Coordinates of C-alpha atoms in Angstrom, one line a residue:
M116 CA 82.4 90.2 150.8
S117 CA 82.6 88.9 154.4
A118 CA 81.7 91.2 157.3
I119 CA 85.4 91.4 158.2
D120 CA 86.4 92.4 154.7
Q121 CA 83.8 95.1 154.7
L122 CA 84.9 96.4 158.1
F123 CA 88.5 96.8 157.1
Q124 CA 87.6 98.2 153.7
E125 CA 85.6 100.9 155.5
L126 CA 88.4 101.5 158.1
R127 CA 91.0 101.9 155.4
A128 CA 88.9 104.3 153.4
A129 CA 88.4 106.4 156.6
G130 CA 92.1 106.2 157.6
R131 CA 91.2 104.6 160.9
K132 CA 92.4 101.6 163.0
T133 CA 90.3 99.3 165.2
L134 CA 90.6 97.7 168.6
M135 CA 89.6 94.1 169.0
P136 CA 89.0 93.0 172.6
F137 CA 89.3 89.3 173.5
V138 CA 86.6 87.9 175.9
T139 CA 86.2 84.4 177.1
A140 CA 82.6 83.2 176.4
G141 CA 80.8 82.4 179.6
D142 CA 83.2 83.9 182.1
P143 CA 81.6 84.3 184.6
D144 CA 78.5 83.6 182.6
L145 CA 77.0 84.3 179.1
G146 CA 74.8 87.1 180.4
F147 CA 77.9 89.0 181.6
T148 CA 79.7 88.3 178.3
A149 CA 76.8 89.7 176.3
A150 CA 76.6 92.8 178.5
L151 CA 80.4 93.4 178.1
L152 CA 80.3 93.0 174.3
R153 CA 77.4 95.4 174.0
R154 CA 79.1 98.0 176.2
L155 CA 82.4 97.8 174.3
A156 CA 80.6 98.0 170.9
A157 CA 79.0 101.2 172.1
R158 CA 82.4 102.4 173.2
G159 CA 83.7 102.0 169.6
C160 CA 85.4 98.7 169.3
G161 CA 85.2 97.5 165.7
L162 CA 85.2 93.7 166.2
F163 CA 85.6 91.1 168.9
E164 CA 87.5 87.9 169.5
L165 CA 85.4 85.4 171.5
G166 CA 87.3 82.6 173.2
I167 CA 85.6 79.2 173.2
P168 CA 86.6 77.6 176.5
Y169 CA 88.8 74.5 176.1
S170 CA 90.4 72.3 178.7
D171 CA 93.9 72.3 177.2
P172 CA 95.7 75.6 176.8
I173 CA 97.0 76.3 173.3
A174 CA 99.0 79.6 173.5
D175 CA 97.1 80.9 176.5
G176 CA 98.8 82.4 179.5
P177 CA 97.6 81.8 183.1
V178 CA 95.0 84.7 183.0
I179 CA 93.1 83.3 180.0
Q180 CA 93.6 79.7 181.1
A181 CA 91.9 80.5 184.4
S182 CA 89.0 82.1 182.6
Y183 CA 88.5 79.0 180.5
T184 CA 88.5 76.9 183.7
R185 CA 85.9 79.2 185.3
A186 CA 83.6 79.0 182.2
L187 CA 84.0 75.2 181.9
E188 CA 83.1 74.7 185.6
H189 CA 79.7 76.1 184.6
K190 CA 79.3 73.4 181.9
I191 CA 79.1 75.9 179.1
K192 CA 78.3 74.4 175.7
L193 CA 79.1 75.5 172.2
A194 CA 75.4 75.6 171.3
D195 CA 74.8 78.1 174.2
I196 CA 77.6 80.3 173.0
L197 CA 76.3 80.4 169.4
S198 CA 72.8 81.1 170.7
M199 CA 74.2 84.2 172.6
V200 CA 76.1 85.3 169.5
A201 CA 72.9 85.0 167.4
E202 CA 71.2 87.4 169.8
M203 CA 74.1 89.8 169.7
T204 CA 74.4 89.9 166.0
A205 CA 70.7 90.1 165.2
P206 CA 71.1 93.8 164.6
K207 CA 73.1 93.9 161.5
T208 CA 75.0 96.9 162.8
F209 CA 76.7 94.9 165.6
P210 CA 80.5 94.6 165.1
P211 CA 81.8 91.3 163.7
I212 CA 82.5 88.5 166.2
I213 CA 85.3 86.0 165.6
T214 CA 85.6 82.8 167.5
M215 CA 89.0 81.6 168.8
L216 CA 88.9 77.9 169.4
S217 CA 90.9 74.7 169.3
Y218 CA 90.7 72.7 166.1
S219 CA 89.6 69.7 168.1
I220 CA 86.3 71.4 168.8
V221 CA 85.8 72.1 165.1
F222 CA 86.9 68.6 164.1
R223 CA 84.6 66.9 166.7
H224 CA 81.7 69.1 165.6
G225 CA 82.4 68.5 161.9
L226 CA 84.1 71.1 159.7
E227 CA 81.1 71.8 157.5
R228 CA 78.7 71.7 160.4
Y229 CA 80.8 74.1 162.5
V230 CA 81.2 76.7 159.8
A231 CA 77.5 76.5 158.8
E232 CA 76.2 76.8 162.4
A233 CA 78.7 79.5 163.4
R234 CA 77.9 81.5 160.2
A235 CA 74.1 81.1 160.8
A236 CA 74.6 82.5 164.3
G237 CA 76.3 85.5 162.9
V238 CA 79.9 84.6 163.6
A239 CA 82.1 86.2 161.0
G240 CA 85.2 84.0 161.2
A241 CA 87.5 81.8 163.3
I242 CA 91.0 81.8 164.7
V243 CA 92.2 78.2 165.1
P244 CA 95.7 78.5 166.6
D245 CA 96.5 74.8 166.8
L246 CA 95.8 74.2 163.1
P247 CA 99.0 74.3 161.1
V248 CA 98.9 76.0 157.7
D249 CA 100.0 72.7 156.1
E250 CA 96.9 71.0 157.4
A251 CA 94.4 73.9 157.0
G252 CA 93.4 73.1 153.4
P253 CA 90.1 71.4 154.0
L254 CA 88.8 74.0 156.6
A255 CA 90.2 76.9 154.5
E256 CA 88.2 75.6 151.4
I257 CA 85.0 75.3 153.4
C258 CA 85.5 78.8 154.8
R259 CA 86.1 80.3 151.4
R260 CA 83.0 78.7 150.0
K261 CA 80.9 80.0 152.9
D262 CA 82.5 83.5 152.9
F263 CA 83.6 82.8 156.5
S264 CA 87.0 84.2 157.4
L265 CA 89.8 81.9 158.6
I266 CA 92.3 84.0 160.4
Q267 CA 95.8 82.5 160.8
L268 CA 98.7 83.4 163.0
I269 CA 102.2 84.5 162.1
T270 CA 104.8 84.8 164.9
P271 CA 108.2 86.5 165.2
T272 CA 109.8 83.0 164.7
T273 CA 107.8 82.1 161.6
P274 CA 110.3 81.8 158.6
R275 CA 109.5 84.3 155.9
D276 CA 108.7 81.6 153.2
R277 CA 106.2 80.0 155.6
A278 CA 104.7 83.4 156.5
L279 CA 103.9 83.9 152.8
R280 CA 102.2 80.5 152.7
I281 CA 100.2 81.4 155.8
A282 CA 99.1 84.7 154.2
E283 CA 98.0 82.9 151.1
R284 CA 95.7 80.6 153.1
T285 CA 94.4 83.4 155.3
T286 CA 91.1 85.3 154.8
G287 CA 89.8 88.3 156.8
F288 CA 93.1 89.5 158.3
I289 CA 96.4 88.2 159.5
Y290 CA 96.9 87.8 163.3
Y291 CA 100.5 88.8 164.0
V292 CA 101.7 87.5 167.3
S293 CA 103.9 90.3 168.8
V294 CA 106.0 88.1 171.2
T295 CA 107.4 84.6 171.4
G296 CA 105.5 82.7 174.1
I297 CA 102.0 82.8 175.6
T298 CA 99.4 85.4 176.0
G299 CA 99.7 87.9 178.9
E300 CA 100.3 91.5 179.7
R301 CA 103.8 92.9 179.1
T302 CA 105.4 96.1 180.3
A303 CA 107.4 96.3 177.0
L304 CA 107.1 94.7 173.6
P305 CA 110.0 93.7 171.3
P306 CA 111.3 96.6 169.3
E307 CA 111.5 94.5 166.1
I308 CA 107.7 94.2 165.8
V309 CA 107.3 97.4 163.8
D310 CA 109.9 96.3 161.2
N311 CA 108.5 92.7 161.0
V312 CA 105.0 93.9 160.4
A313 CA 106.2 96.5 157.9
W314 CA 107.8 93.7 155.9
L315 CA 104.7 91.6 156.1
R316 CA 102.6 94.5 154.9
E317 CA 104.6 94.7 151.7
Q318 CA 103.9 91.0 151.0
T319 CA 100.1 90.9 151.3
P320 CA 97.1 93.1 150.8
L321 CA 95.5 91.5 153.9
P322 CA 94.9 93.7 157.0
I323 CA 97.2 92.9 159.9
C324 CA 96.1 92.9 163.5
I325 CA 98.7 92.5 166.3
G326 CA 98.0 90.7 169.5
F327 CA 99.7 89.1 172.6
G328 CA 101.1 91.4 175.3
I329 CA 99.3 94.6 174.3
S330 CA 98.0 96.3 177.4
Q331 CA 99.0 99.9 177.6
P332 CA 98.2 103.1 175.7
D333 CA 102.0 103.4 174.8
H334 CA 101.9 100.0 173.2
V335 CA 98.9 101.1 171.1
R336 CA 100.6 104.3 170.0
T337 CA 103.7 102.4 169.0
L338 CA 102.0 99.8 166.9
A339 CA 99.0 101.7 165.4
P340 CA 101.1 103.1 162.5
V341 CA 101.8 99.7 161.1
A342 CA 98.7 97.7 162.2
D343 CA 95.1 97.7 161.0
G344 CA 93.9 96.6 164.4
L345 CA 95.2 95.7 167.9
I346 CA 94.0 92.8 170.0
V347 CA 93.8 93.1 173.8
G348 CA 92.9 90.1 175.9
S349 CA 94.6 89.3 179.2
A350 CA 94.2 92.9 180.6
I351 CA 90.5 92.7 180.1
V352 CA 90.1 89.1 181.3
R353 CA 92.0 90.0 184.4
H354 CA 89.3 92.5 185.3
I355 CA 86.6 89.9 184.7
A356 CA 88.3 87.5 187.1
E357 CA 87.2 89.8 189.9
A358 CA 83.5 89.2 189.2
S359 CA 83.1 87.1 192.3
T360 CA 84.4 89.9 194.6
K361 CA 83.1 93.1 193.0
P362 CA 79.7 94.2 191.7
R363 CA 79.4 93.4 188.0
E364 CA 78.5 97.0 187.1
Q365 CA 81.7 98.1 188.7
I366 CA 83.7 95.6 186.6
L367 CA 81.9 96.6 183.4
Q368 CA 82.7 100.3 184.1
E369 CA 86.4 99.5 184.9
I370 CA 86.8 97.7 181.6
D371 CA 84.9 100.4 179.7
D372 CA 87.2 103.1 181.1
Y373 CA 90.3 101.0 180.3
V374 CA 89.2 100.4 176.7
A375 CA 88.4 104.1 176.3
E376 CA 92.0 104.9 177.1
L377 CA 93.3 102.4 174.5
L378 CA 90.9 103.7 171.9
A379 CA 92.0 107.3 172.5
A380 CA 95.6 106.2 171.9
L381 CA 94.6 104.3 168.8
Q382 CA 93.3 107.0 166.6
P383 CA 95.5 109.8 165.2

């Protein structure tokens, strides 16, 4: 059983949901990334999505694109990121960390090598948004053999027959994209999300986490009944962008306070 499978099994048994913050690795540097992850783990976040900086945006809005640019300007390397993760996950009690990265990084590194090195560093799985399900077979097979979760995305425009194929190829949990378009904070989310996720839940036993646009406690309260977890990214990364103009401890506290509000809205 993977670390992600174990987490959601425990959450379901307890009748609880989880919050998954997205953080760009190395923005503004890896020391800050590690400090933030530790702080949010202590706050009660159940798992983390760690963005691996890449020069070409995939589904990223301007806030996350800018964070990738800042990290790349510091010449951040995959090996440095995995080394940081290894330190974070050395205590086996640390929440699972999932990498979000472009397939070009995995392909260039080598599929077997990437999964082996990521798993050795304590990474629990990967989200590869630019890898279509029709082409995911080789990586999915390696991930299954290594007990490394390959999380795939389903969107509001995904045809239902294709959504079922994606669910069959997914391990860990399904990432349900709440809106059509790119990442970024929204004041309102489409009302059909709840019905769409409810249908998907009837088709698969996999946990379902919802991401894109979630930024307010009201969003959390609306989606928590149908989701196993909620993913929050741009609202957190926007705070991190102020690292050059504010003391880092102040930014860490601001994010901590913000996440505490979301967590309070998440649990019944």
